[in-house]
Coordinates of C-alpha atoms in Angstrom, one line a residue:
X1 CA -3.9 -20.6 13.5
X2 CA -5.8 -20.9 16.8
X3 CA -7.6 -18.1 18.5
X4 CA -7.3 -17.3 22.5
X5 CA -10.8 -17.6 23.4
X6 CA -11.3 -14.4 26.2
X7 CA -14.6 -14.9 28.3
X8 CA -16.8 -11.7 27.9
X9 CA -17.3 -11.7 32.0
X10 CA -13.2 -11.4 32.1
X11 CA -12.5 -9.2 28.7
X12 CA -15.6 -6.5 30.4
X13 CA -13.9 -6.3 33.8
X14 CA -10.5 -6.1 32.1
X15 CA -11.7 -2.9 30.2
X16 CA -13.6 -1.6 33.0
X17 CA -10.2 -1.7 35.0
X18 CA -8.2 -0.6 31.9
X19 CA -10.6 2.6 31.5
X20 CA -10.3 3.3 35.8
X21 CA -6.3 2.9 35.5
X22 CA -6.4 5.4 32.3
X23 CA -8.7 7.1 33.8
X24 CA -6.4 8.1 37.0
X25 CA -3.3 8.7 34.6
X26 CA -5.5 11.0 33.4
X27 CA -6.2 13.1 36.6
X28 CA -2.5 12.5 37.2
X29 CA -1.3 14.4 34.0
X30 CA -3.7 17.4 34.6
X31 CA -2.5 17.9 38.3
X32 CA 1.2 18.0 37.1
X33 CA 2.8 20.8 37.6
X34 CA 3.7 20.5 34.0
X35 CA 4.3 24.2 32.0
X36 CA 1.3 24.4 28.7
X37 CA 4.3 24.0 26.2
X38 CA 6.0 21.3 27.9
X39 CA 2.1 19.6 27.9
X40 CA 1.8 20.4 24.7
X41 CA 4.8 19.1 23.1
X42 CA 4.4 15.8 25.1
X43 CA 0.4 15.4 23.8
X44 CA 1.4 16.6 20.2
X45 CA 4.9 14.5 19.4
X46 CA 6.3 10.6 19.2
X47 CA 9.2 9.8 21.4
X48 CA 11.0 7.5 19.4
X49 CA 13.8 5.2 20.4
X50 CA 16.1 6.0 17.7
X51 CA 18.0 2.2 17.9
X52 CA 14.2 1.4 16.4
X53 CA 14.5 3.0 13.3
X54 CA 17.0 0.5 11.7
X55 CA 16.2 -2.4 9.9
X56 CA 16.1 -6.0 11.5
X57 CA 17.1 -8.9 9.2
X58 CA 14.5 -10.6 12.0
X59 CA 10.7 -11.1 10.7
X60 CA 8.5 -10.4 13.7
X61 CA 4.8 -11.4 12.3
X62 CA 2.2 -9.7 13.8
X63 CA 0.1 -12.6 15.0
X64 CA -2.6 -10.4 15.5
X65 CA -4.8 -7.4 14.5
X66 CA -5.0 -4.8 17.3
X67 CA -7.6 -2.4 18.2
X68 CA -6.6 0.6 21.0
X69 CA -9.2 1.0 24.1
X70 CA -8.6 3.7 26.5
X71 CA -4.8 3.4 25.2
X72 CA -4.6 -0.3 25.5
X73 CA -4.6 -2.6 22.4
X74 CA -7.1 -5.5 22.5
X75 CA -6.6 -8.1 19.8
X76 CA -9.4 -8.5 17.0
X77 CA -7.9 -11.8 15.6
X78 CA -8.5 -10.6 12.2
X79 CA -5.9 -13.0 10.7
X80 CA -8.0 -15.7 11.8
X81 CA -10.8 -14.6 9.4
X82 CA -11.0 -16.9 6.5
X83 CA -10.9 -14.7 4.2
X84 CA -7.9 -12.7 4.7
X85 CA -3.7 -12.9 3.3
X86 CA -0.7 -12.1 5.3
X87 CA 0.7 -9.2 3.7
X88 CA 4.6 -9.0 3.3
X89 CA 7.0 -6.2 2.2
X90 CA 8.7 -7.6 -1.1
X91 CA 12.5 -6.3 0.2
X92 CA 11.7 -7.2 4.2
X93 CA 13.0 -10.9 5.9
X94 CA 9.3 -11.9 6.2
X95 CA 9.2 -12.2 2.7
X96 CA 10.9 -15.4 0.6
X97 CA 11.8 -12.8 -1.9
X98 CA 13.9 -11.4 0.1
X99 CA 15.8 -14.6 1.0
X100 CA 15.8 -15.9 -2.6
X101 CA 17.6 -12.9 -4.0
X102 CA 19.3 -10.8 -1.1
X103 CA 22.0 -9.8 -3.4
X104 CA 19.1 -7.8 -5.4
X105 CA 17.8 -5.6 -2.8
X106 CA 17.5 -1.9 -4.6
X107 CA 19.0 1.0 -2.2
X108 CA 16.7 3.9 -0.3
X109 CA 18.1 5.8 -3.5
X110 CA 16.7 3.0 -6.1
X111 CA 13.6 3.1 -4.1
X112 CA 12.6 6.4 -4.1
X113 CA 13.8 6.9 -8.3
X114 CA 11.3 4.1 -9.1
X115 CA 9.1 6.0 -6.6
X116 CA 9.4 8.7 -9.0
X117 CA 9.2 6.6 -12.4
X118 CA 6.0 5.4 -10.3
X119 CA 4.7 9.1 -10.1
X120 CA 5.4 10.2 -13.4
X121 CA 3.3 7.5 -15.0
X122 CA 0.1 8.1 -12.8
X123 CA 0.6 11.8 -13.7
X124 CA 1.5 11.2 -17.4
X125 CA -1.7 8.9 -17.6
X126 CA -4.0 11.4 -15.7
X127 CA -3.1 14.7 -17.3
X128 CA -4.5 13.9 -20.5
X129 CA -7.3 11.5 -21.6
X130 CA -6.9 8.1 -21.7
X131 CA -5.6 7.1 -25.1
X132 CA -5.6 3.4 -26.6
X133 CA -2.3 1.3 -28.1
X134 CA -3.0 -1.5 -30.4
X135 CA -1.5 -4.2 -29.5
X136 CA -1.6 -5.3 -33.2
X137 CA 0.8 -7.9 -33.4
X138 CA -0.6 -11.2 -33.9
X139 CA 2.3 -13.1 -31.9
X140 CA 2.6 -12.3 -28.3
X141 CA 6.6 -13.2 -28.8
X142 CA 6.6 -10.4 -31.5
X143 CA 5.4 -7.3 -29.1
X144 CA 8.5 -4.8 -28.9
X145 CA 10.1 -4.9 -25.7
X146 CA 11.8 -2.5 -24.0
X147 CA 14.5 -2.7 -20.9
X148 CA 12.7 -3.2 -18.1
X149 CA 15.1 -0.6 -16.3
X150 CA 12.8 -0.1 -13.5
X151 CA 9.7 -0.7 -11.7
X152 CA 7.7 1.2 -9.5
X153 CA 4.9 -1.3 -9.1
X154 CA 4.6 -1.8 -5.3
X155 CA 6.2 -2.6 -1.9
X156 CA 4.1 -5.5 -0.7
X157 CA 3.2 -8.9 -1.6
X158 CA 0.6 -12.0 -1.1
X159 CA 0.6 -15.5 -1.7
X160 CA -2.6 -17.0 -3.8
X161 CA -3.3 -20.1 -5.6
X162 CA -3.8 -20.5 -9.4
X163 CA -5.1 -23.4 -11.2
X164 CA -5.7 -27.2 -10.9
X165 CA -3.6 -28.4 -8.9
X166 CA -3.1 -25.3 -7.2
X167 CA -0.3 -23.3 -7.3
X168 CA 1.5 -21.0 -4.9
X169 CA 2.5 -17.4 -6.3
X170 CA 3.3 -14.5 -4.3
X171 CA 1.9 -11.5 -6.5
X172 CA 2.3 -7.6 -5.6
X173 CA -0.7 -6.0 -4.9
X174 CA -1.7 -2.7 -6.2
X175 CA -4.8 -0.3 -5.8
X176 CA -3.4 1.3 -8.5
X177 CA -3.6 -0.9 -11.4
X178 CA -6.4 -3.4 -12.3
X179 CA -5.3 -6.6 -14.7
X180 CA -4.2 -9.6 -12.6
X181 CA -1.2 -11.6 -14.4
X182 CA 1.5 -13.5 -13.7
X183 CA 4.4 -14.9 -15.9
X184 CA 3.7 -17.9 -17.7
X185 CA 5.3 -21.1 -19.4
X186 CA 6.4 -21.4 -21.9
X187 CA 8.1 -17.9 -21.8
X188 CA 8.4 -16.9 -25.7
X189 CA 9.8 -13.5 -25.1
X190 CA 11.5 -13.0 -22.1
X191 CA 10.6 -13.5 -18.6
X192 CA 12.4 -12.2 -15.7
X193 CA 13.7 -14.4 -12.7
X194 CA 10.8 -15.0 -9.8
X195 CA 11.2 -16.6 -6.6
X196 CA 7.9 -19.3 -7.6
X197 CA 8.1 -22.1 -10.2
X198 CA 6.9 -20.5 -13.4
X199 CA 3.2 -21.1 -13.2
X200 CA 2.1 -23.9 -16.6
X201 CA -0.9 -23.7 -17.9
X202 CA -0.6 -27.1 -19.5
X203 CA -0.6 -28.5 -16.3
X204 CA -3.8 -27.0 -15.1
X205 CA -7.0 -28.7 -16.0
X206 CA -9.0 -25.4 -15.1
X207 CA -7.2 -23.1 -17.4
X208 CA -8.5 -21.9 -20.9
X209 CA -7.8 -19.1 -23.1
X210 CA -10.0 -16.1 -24.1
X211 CA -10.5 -15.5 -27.8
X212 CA -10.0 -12.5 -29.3
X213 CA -13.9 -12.4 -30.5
X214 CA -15.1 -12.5 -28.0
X215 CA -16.2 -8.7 -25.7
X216 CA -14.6 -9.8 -22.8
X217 CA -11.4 -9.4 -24.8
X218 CA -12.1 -5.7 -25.9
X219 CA -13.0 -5.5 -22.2
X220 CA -8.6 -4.7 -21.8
X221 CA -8.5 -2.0 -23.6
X222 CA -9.8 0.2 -20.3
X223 CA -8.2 -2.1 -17.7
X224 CA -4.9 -1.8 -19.7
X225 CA -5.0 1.5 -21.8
X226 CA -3.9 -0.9 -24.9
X227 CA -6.5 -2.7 -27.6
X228 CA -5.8 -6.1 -27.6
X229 CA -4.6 -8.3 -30.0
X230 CA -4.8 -11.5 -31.1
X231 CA -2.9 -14.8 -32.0
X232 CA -4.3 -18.3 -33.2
X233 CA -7.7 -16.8 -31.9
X234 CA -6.7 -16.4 -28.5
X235 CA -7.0 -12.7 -27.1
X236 CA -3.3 -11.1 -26.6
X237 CA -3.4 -8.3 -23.7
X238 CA -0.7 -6.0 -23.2
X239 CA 0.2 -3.8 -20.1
X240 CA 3.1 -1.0 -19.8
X241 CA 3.6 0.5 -16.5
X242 CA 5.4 3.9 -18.0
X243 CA 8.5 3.0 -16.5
X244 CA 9.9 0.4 -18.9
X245 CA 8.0 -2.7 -17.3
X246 CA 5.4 -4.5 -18.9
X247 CA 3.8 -7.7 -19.2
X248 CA 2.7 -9.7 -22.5
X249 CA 0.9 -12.9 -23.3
X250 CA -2.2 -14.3 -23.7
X251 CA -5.4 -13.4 -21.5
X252 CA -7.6 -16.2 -20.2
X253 CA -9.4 -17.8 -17.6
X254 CA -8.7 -20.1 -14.4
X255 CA -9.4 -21.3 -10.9
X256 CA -7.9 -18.7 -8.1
X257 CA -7.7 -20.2 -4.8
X258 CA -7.2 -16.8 -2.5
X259 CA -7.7 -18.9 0.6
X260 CA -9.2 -22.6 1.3
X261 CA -12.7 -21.3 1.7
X262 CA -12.2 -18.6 -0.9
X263 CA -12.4 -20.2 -4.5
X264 CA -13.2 -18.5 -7.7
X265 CA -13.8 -20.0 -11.1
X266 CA -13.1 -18.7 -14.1
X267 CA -11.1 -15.9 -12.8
X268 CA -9.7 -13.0 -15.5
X269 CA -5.9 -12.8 -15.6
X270 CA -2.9 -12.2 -18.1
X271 CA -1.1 -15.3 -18.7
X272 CA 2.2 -13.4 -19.2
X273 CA 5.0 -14.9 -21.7
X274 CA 7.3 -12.0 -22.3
X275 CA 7.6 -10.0 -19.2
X276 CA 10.4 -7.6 -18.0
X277 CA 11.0 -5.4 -14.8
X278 CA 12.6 -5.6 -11.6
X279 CA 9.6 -6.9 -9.4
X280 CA 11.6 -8.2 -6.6
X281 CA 10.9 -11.5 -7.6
X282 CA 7.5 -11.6 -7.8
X283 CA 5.5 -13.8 -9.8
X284 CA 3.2 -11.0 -11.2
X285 CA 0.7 -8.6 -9.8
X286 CA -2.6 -8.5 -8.3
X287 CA -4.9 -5.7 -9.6
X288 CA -7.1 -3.8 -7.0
X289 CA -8.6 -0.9 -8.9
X290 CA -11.9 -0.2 -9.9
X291 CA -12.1 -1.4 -13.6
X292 CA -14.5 -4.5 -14.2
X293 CA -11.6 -6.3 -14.9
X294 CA -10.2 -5.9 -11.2
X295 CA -10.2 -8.7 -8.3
X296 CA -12.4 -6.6 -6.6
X297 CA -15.0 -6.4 -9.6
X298 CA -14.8 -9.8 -10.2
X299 CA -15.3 -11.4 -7.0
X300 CA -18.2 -8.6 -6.3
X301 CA -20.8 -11.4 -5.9
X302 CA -18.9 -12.7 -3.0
X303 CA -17.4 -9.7 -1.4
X304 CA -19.3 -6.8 -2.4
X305 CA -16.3 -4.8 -3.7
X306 CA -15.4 -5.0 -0.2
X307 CA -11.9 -4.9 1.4
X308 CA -9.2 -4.0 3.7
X309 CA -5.6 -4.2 4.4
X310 CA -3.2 -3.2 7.1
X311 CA 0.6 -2.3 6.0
X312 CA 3.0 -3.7 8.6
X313 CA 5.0 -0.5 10.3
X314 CA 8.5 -2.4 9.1
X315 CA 9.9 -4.5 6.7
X316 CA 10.2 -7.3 9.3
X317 CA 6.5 -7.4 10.4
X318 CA 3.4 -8.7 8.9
X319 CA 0.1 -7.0 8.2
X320 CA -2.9 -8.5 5.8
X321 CA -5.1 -8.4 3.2
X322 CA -8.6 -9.3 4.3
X323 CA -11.7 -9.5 1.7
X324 CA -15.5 -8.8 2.7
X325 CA -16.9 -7.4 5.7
X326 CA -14.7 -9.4 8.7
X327 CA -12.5 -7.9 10.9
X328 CA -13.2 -4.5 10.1
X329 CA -12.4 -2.2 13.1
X330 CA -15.8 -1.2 14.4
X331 CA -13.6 2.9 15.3
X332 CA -13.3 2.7 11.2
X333 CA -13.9 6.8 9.8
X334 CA -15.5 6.7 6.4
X335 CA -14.7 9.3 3.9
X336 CA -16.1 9.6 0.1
X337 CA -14.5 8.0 -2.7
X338 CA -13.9 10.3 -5.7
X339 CA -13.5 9.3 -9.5
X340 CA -11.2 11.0 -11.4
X341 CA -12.3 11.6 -15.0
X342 CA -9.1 10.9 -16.4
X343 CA -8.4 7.9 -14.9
X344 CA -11.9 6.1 -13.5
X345 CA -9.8 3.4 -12.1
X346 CA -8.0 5.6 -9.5
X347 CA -9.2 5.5 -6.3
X348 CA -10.0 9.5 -5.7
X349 CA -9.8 11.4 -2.5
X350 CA -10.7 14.9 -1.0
X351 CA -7.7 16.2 1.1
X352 CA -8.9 19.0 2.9
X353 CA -5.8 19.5 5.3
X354 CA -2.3 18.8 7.4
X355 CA -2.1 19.5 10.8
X356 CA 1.7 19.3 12.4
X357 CA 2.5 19.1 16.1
X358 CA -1.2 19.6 16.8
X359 CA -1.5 22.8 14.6
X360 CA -3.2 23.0 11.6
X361 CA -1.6 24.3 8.5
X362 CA -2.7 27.7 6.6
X363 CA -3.0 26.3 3.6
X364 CA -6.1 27.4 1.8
X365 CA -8.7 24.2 0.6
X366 CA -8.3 25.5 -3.3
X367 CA -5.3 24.3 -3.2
X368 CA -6.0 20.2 -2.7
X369 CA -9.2 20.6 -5.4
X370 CA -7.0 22.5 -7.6
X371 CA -5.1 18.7 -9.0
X372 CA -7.5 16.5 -6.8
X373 CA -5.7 13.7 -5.1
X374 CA -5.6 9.5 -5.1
X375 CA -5.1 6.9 -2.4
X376 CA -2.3 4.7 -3.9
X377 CA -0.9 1.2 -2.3
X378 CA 1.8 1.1 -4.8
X379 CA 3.9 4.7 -4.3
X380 CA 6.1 4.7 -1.7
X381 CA 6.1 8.6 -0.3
X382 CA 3.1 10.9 -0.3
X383 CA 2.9 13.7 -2.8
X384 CA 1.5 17.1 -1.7
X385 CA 0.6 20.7 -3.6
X386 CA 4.3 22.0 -3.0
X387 CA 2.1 24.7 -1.7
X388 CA 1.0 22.3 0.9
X389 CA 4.4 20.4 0.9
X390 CA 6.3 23.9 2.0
X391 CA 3.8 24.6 4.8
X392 CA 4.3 21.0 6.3
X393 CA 7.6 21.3 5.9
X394 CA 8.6 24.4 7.1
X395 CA 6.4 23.7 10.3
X396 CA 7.9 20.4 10.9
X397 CA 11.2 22.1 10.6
X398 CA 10.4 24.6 13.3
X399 CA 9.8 21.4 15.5
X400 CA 12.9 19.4 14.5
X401 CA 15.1 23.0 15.2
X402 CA 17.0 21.1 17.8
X403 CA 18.3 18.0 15.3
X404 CA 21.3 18.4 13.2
X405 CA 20.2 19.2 9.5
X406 CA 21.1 15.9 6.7
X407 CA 21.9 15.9 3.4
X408 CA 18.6 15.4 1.1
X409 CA 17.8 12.0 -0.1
X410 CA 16.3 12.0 -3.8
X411 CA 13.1 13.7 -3.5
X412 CA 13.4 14.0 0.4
X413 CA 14.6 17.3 1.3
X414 CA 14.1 17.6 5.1
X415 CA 16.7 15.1 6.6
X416 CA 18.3 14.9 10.1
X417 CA 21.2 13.3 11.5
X418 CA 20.4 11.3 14.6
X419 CA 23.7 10.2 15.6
X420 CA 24.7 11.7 18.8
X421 CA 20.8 11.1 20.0
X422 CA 19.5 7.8 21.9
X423 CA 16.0 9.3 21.7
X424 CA 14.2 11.6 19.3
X425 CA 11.0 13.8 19.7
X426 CA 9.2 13.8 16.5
X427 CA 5.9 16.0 15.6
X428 CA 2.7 13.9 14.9
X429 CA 1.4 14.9 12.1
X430 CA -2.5 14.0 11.0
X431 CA -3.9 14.2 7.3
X432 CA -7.6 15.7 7.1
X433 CA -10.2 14.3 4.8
X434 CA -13.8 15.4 3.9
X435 CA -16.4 14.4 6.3
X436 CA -14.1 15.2 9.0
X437 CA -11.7 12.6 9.0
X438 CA -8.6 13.0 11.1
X439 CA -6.1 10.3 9.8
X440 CA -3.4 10.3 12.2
X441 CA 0.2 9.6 10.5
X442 CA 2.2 6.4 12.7
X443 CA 5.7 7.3 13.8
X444 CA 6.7 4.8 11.0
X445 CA 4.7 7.0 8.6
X446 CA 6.0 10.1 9.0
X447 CA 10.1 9.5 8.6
X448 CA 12.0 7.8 5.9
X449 CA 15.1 6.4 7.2
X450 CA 18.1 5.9 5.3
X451 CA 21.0 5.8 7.5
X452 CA 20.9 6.8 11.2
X453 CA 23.1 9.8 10.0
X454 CA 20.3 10.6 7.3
X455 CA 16.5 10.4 8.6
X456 CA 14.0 12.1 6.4
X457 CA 10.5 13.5 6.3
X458 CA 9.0 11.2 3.8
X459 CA 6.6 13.6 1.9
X460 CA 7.5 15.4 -1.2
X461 CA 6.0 17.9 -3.7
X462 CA 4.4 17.9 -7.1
X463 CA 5.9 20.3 -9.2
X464 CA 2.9 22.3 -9.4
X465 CA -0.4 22.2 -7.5
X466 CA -2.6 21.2 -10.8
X467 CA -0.8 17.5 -10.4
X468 CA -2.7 15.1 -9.0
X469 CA -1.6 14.4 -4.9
X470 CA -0.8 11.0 -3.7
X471 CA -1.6 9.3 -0.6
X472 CA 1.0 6.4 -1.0
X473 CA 1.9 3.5 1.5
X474 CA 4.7 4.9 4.0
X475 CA 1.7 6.9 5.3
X476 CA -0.6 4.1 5.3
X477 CA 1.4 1.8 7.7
X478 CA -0.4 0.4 10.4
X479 CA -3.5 1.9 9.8
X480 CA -6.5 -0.3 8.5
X481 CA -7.3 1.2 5.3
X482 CA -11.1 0.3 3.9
X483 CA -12.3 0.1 0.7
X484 CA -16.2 -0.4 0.3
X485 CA -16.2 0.0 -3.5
X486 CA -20.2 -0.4 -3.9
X487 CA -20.5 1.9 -0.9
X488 CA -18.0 4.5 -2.5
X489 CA -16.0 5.1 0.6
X490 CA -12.8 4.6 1.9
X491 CA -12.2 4.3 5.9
X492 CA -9.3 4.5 7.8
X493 CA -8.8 3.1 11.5
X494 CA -5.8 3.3 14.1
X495 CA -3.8 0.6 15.5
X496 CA -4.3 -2.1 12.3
X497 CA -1.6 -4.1 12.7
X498 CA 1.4 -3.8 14.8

């Protein structure tokens, strides 16, 4: 797409002008004769149109990535980068999922209990120390399947090409996991229905198979948690997700195509023939962890473990995926990356506090070290110490006093019921990491809604304050989330997509 072109004579006297009018609001808010609470509440809460909180069957693509100046939004044409994917959520109208199987579409409720299926499995796997399966059976058709029930593997989707010719798959990305697959012909277990053509090998000329021999096949057993197999030579790979979805089938090599410019030989991924799980239609799954085996490991000559996305603040908006160093917000706040013994492929992080309607929370820092806590893509609502989780609730509840409470919603236990309101005054609430970053939460990111009638704080608690926190997506929207994977930090910037 084509880029407005903004002399820098015209875009420096447009700021300059920007700065003088924000400037003069400014001197205009402090001579108000405005009471320090009523101040207060306006500086530390969203006013939130509540007609905006229901879903539109409408996609509105954000054509743009915008950056806020002196409280206006300039655009940094980041989706013009070469290097960059428009992101879509999997359930939302931007998506083709969502056109191609409507009838599909989980509920809020089904949502949140794969959220939870999601949540158990990173706990499960990180509370003890990774074991190994043997994926011993030497026929990929011949691995024991279970019902793929459900699927907590992640909200938002890509489209990349595989092979030669290239194909088009849309594939769910996910910091959380690290093998790359998608479901392959000719399915000899069972595949589940996608939205794409079944992607052929035999009809790639760029495609070969791994053998089992060789050490880039025993390379699985950490990406994966299972020892491979093997059948006629070639190397079998098997992933569980610990909710009953999983994917089986022959590992191998081939051409990915992430954009026009972007081309990779001999890319790493699990040719998957007997696959099952509710993924929305998706043709597979893009790994983004840290094992070697990852998209960001292997294209580390290119990219320098380098990238970014922006999570759209609805279903019916677009954000990206952008790879390297472009279009990364120059306000970016860098904090360290941790690595959690248990699970090295995690992406770890140091929460050090929660601040609600501009106050910050009593909650002592032993508390956050006590399970340690990850940045996740793939889980849908933030899990916090429930010593942390009462505290942020209990203030937010002070703040909401005026709202009608709601009936709970799964794990969601501090609902409201909008109804008889046009408007609604919500507390902003900012997450604290080390080096002093502030994250502040988006509107978007701080309520789940169900119904108007049911409106929710979308945060939950562990069960106990040794479990391992979770910074998941809902939080994330709109804010441009960067991961510099040689540089062991992860940033966060305002205003990434809107």
């Amino acid at each position: 797409m084509g880029a407005t072109v903004i002399s820098p004579t015209y875009l420096s006297a447009y700021l300059l002008l920007l700065c003088l009018v924000c400037s003069l609001k400014e001197g205009y808010a402090k001579g108000r004769r405005a009471t320090v609470a009523e101040s207060h509440h306006l500086e530390h809460s969203h006013t939130i149109q509540v007609s905006s909180l229901l879903p539109s069957s409408i996609c509105s693509p954000a054509t743009k990535v915008l950056e806020c100046v002196c409280d206006a939004w300039f655009p940094l044409s980041v989706l013009d980068k070469k290097s960059s994917l428009q992101v879509v959520h999997k359930h939302g109208p931007c998506s083709q999922l969502y056109h191609h199987d409507k009838a599909n579409i989980p509920t809020h409720a089904e949502i949140l209990l794969q959220d939870v299926a999601r949540v158990k499995s990173i706990h499960s796997k990180l509370a003890k120390s990774l074991g190994s399966t043997k994926v011993d059976q030497t026929d990929a058709a011949n691995i024991p399947a279970k019902d793929g029930s459900v699927v907590g593997s992640g909200n938002y989707v890509v489209t990349v090409g595989l092979g030669t010719p290239k194909k088009d798959l849309t594939l769910i990305f996910d910091t959380g996991s690290d093998i790359t697959w998608t479901q392959c012909q000719p399915c000899v277990g069972t595949c589940y229905k996608q939205q794409d053509p079944v992607f052929a090998p035999s009809l790639s000329s760029t495609y070969s198979n791994i053998s089992c021999s060789s050490t880039t096949c025993n390379s699985l057993a950490s990406a994966t948690g299972n020892t491979p197999g093997c059948s006629s030579s070639a190397c079998v790979y098997g992933i569980q997700y610990g909710d009953s979805s999983f994917s089986v089938g022959i590992f191998a090599k081939e051409k990915l195509t992430l954009t026009s410019t972007d081309v990779f030989d001999d890319f790493l991924f699990g040719c998957g023939q007997n696959n099952q799980g509710l993924f929305g239609g998706a043709a597979g799954l893009i790994g983004l962890g840290r094992d070697k085996l990852s998209l960001p490991s292997q294209t580390a000559s290119k990219y320098k473990k380098y990238f970014s996305y922006c999570l759209p603040s609805s279903a019916s908006s677009t954000g990206f995926l952008s790879f390297g160093y472009g279009g990364v917000s120059k306000f970016v706040k860098f904090t360290t990356l941790t690595t959690l013994s248990q699970g090295a492929s995690f992406y770890g992080i140091d929460i050090v506090g929660i601040s609600v309607g501009g106050k910050k929370l009593p909650i002592s820092a032993s508390v956050f070290t006590a399970g340690g806590a990850i940045i996740d893509s793939g889980t849908v609502i933030t899990r916090l110490p429930p010593t942390a989780y009462t505290a942020l609730s209990s203030e937010f509840g002070k703040l909401m006093s005026r709202y009608p409470k709601a009936q709970p919603l799964s794990i969601l236990d501090t609902c409201y019921d909008f109804t008889k309101f046009s408007s609604v005054s919500v507390p902003k609430i900012s997450i604290f990491f080390s080096g002093g970053v502030e994250v502040p939460i988006a509107a978007k990111g701080i309520l789940y809604v169900n119904t108007i009638s049911q409106v929710c704080l979308a945060f939950a608690g562990n069960t106990d304050d040794t479990e391992v926190g979770i910074f998941g997506n809902t939080q994330q929207k709109t804010l441009q989330v960067v991961y510099d994977g040689v540089g062991g930090k992860l940033g966060f910037a305002t205003g990434g997509c809107t």
